[in-house]
């Protein structure tokens, strides 16, 4: 006979199973919704993009783009550690990096590559007419002006030790060309270029100084907030076919990728910015601000027809570009408007 | 034979854990659904204000700093405005304190706009100055008799900041008893001024 309060074996087993099930459920929920809710934010953005692109013209502009700028702060502190660039802002994702410069650089390269890829993937790889009739609704003027979404902002905490050694080793372009997209059998580069382009780690790209359109030398934009951003921009124009050209084998068909060595590393560090330029002929007439910016950071893009519910489809170019997060550089790329949520 | 209620008594722990688990799942999913459907424009405005205020609070008294502020969808409908505690004409939600507000649709005046469709943050009784400095402004004046004239003027300022739709920079000066938030707008501006009325973004 059982004493009062004594549990039977079946009760104990039930209790253990319930607790284990609860722990599993909480773990699953954390994976899906955990941290700053990245997965939900990305899927919400993607859904809003698809909804807008497939909605009738009359209401597409009314559908908000539910795309929030992701903020990523790199720190080597186990506890605490924050980036002053994001003070007061919500949803900052803190990524711990190793004190070993090689490992830290690899982590930063990986996260930067993922940020770039996620943005591109989330926004339909540049093939969806995202802004549709919103162009006229928001008074964005002629379709020749790019409109943007700031997908993510990345910054390194000023508390990080060995920051010089870390930034010297960051090479996002190499990471993009050599590593597969998580869960896929293709590299990031193949993904950006529709599997049409492969590049080996030995490929050397010649860089040349490109001045502003008026011939004046490009000046360093010191910026007031030392961080980089991955910005998606889209411009509607039929002129892209006249200017899109193969450059050193990098531009393939209508999807292209242009690397920018060292620039991302320098941009992340709280210090002087480097001038490093890449010849991008596609920028000359189609995306004038990009040419003025000189394409310092890696960029991937698509030029061609956009998918839209509009029978009279649009053509143009989409670009995902890493830029310094300051007024001059961002507004060079986005003179008209930034959509989405900060 | 089991007595009434005995089944419940044996499984009380399991039921309790199940209820807690279910509550957590519903709460988390509900929170995410809410996030996906919240008023985007208002939420973006609030976040913009909180970002600015956070950076202001990060400054020590006597310090000056500048930082970039990001626009958002329909941000050009919003204005950043300061209300001094000594001024009578201010939104009720500021109570007796100085405040900095982000408000929509200022056609009805800032006091009403901020009270009805704005977000405000308090700064005790600091002297507040929120200002835009223009390089060059063309003022188009419409007279009551239908005539109009255009005057160009330099160094005009507006006691508010009209949020543009891309990135803009603000300079903040913080002191023990004062706070100044200034935006330098170097683009040429054309501003309509109706005689006898008031452009709400001018003092």
Short mmCIF file of C-alpha atoms in Angstrom, two decimals, chain A residues 69-74 83 85-86 92-93 95 107-116 119 150-157 170 172 225-231 264-270 297 321-325:
data_model
loop_
_atom_site.label_atom_id
_atom_site.label_comp_id
_atom_site.label_asym_id
_atom_site.label_seq_id
_atom_site.Cartn_x
_atom_site.Cartn_y
_atom_site.Cartn_z
CA UNK A 69 17.15 46.19 -40.70
CA UNK A 70 19.11 43.53 -38.88
CA UNK A 71 21.77 44.86 -36.54
CA UNK A 72 24.80 42.70 -35.78
CA UNK A 73 27.43 43.63 -33.20
CA UNK A 74 30.70 41.69 -33.00
CA UNK A 83 28.48 48.43 -30.05
CA UNK A 85 26.67 52.40 -32.97
CA UNK A 86 23.52 50.57 -31.89
CA UNK A 92 20.64 44.05 -31.82
CA UNK A 93 22.14 40.64 -32.35
CA UNK A 95 27.87 37.74 -32.09
CA UNK A 107 33.45 34.25 -38.06
CA UNK A 108 32.99 37.82 -39.28
CA UNK A 109 33.44 36.78 -42.91
CA UNK A 110 30.92 34.00 -42.48
CA UNK A 111 28.32 36.21 -40.85
CA UNK A 112 28.85 38.98 -43.41
CA UNK A 113 28.46 36.47 -46.25
CA UNK A 114 25.31 35.09 -44.68
CA UNK A 115 23.92 38.59 -44.19
CA UNK A 116 24.51 39.36 -47.84
CA UNK A 119 19.22 39.74 -48.00
CA UNK A 150 18.88 48.42 -45.71
CA UNK A 151 18.96 44.71 -44.93
CA UNK A 152 21.60 44.65 -42.25
CA UNK A 153 24.17 46.71 -40.40
CA UNK A 154 27.37 45.19 -39.04
CA UNK A 155 29.76 46.76 -36.57
CA UNK A 156 32.65 45.66 -34.40
CA UNK A 157 32.62 46.74 -30.78
CA UNK A 170 38.74 39.40 -43.05
CA UNK A 172 34.42 38.08 -47.38
CA UNK A 225 29.17 56.05 -37.73
CA UNK A 226 31.80 53.42 -38.50
CA UNK A 227 29.93 50.38 -39.58
CA UNK A 228 28.91 48.72 -42.81
CA UNK A 229 25.53 47.90 -44.19
CA UNK A 230 24.26 45.50 -46.82
CA UNK A 231 21.88 47.49 -48.95
CA UNK A 264 34.85 45.20 -45.90
CA UNK A 265 37.57 44.60 -43.33
CA UNK A 266 38.56 48.24 -43.29
CA UNK A 267 34.99 49.40 -43.20
CA UNK A 268 34.17 47.35 -40.14
CA UNK A 269 37.07 48.68 -38.14
CA UNK A 270 36.65 51.94 -36.29
CA UNK A 297 32.64 46.51 -51.23
CA UNK A 321 25.99 45.94 -52.02
CA UNK A 322 28.08 46.30 -48.90
CA UNK A 323 28.58 49.98 -48.12
CA UNK A 324 29.90 52.13 -45.32
CA UNK A 325 26.96 53.14 -43.17
#
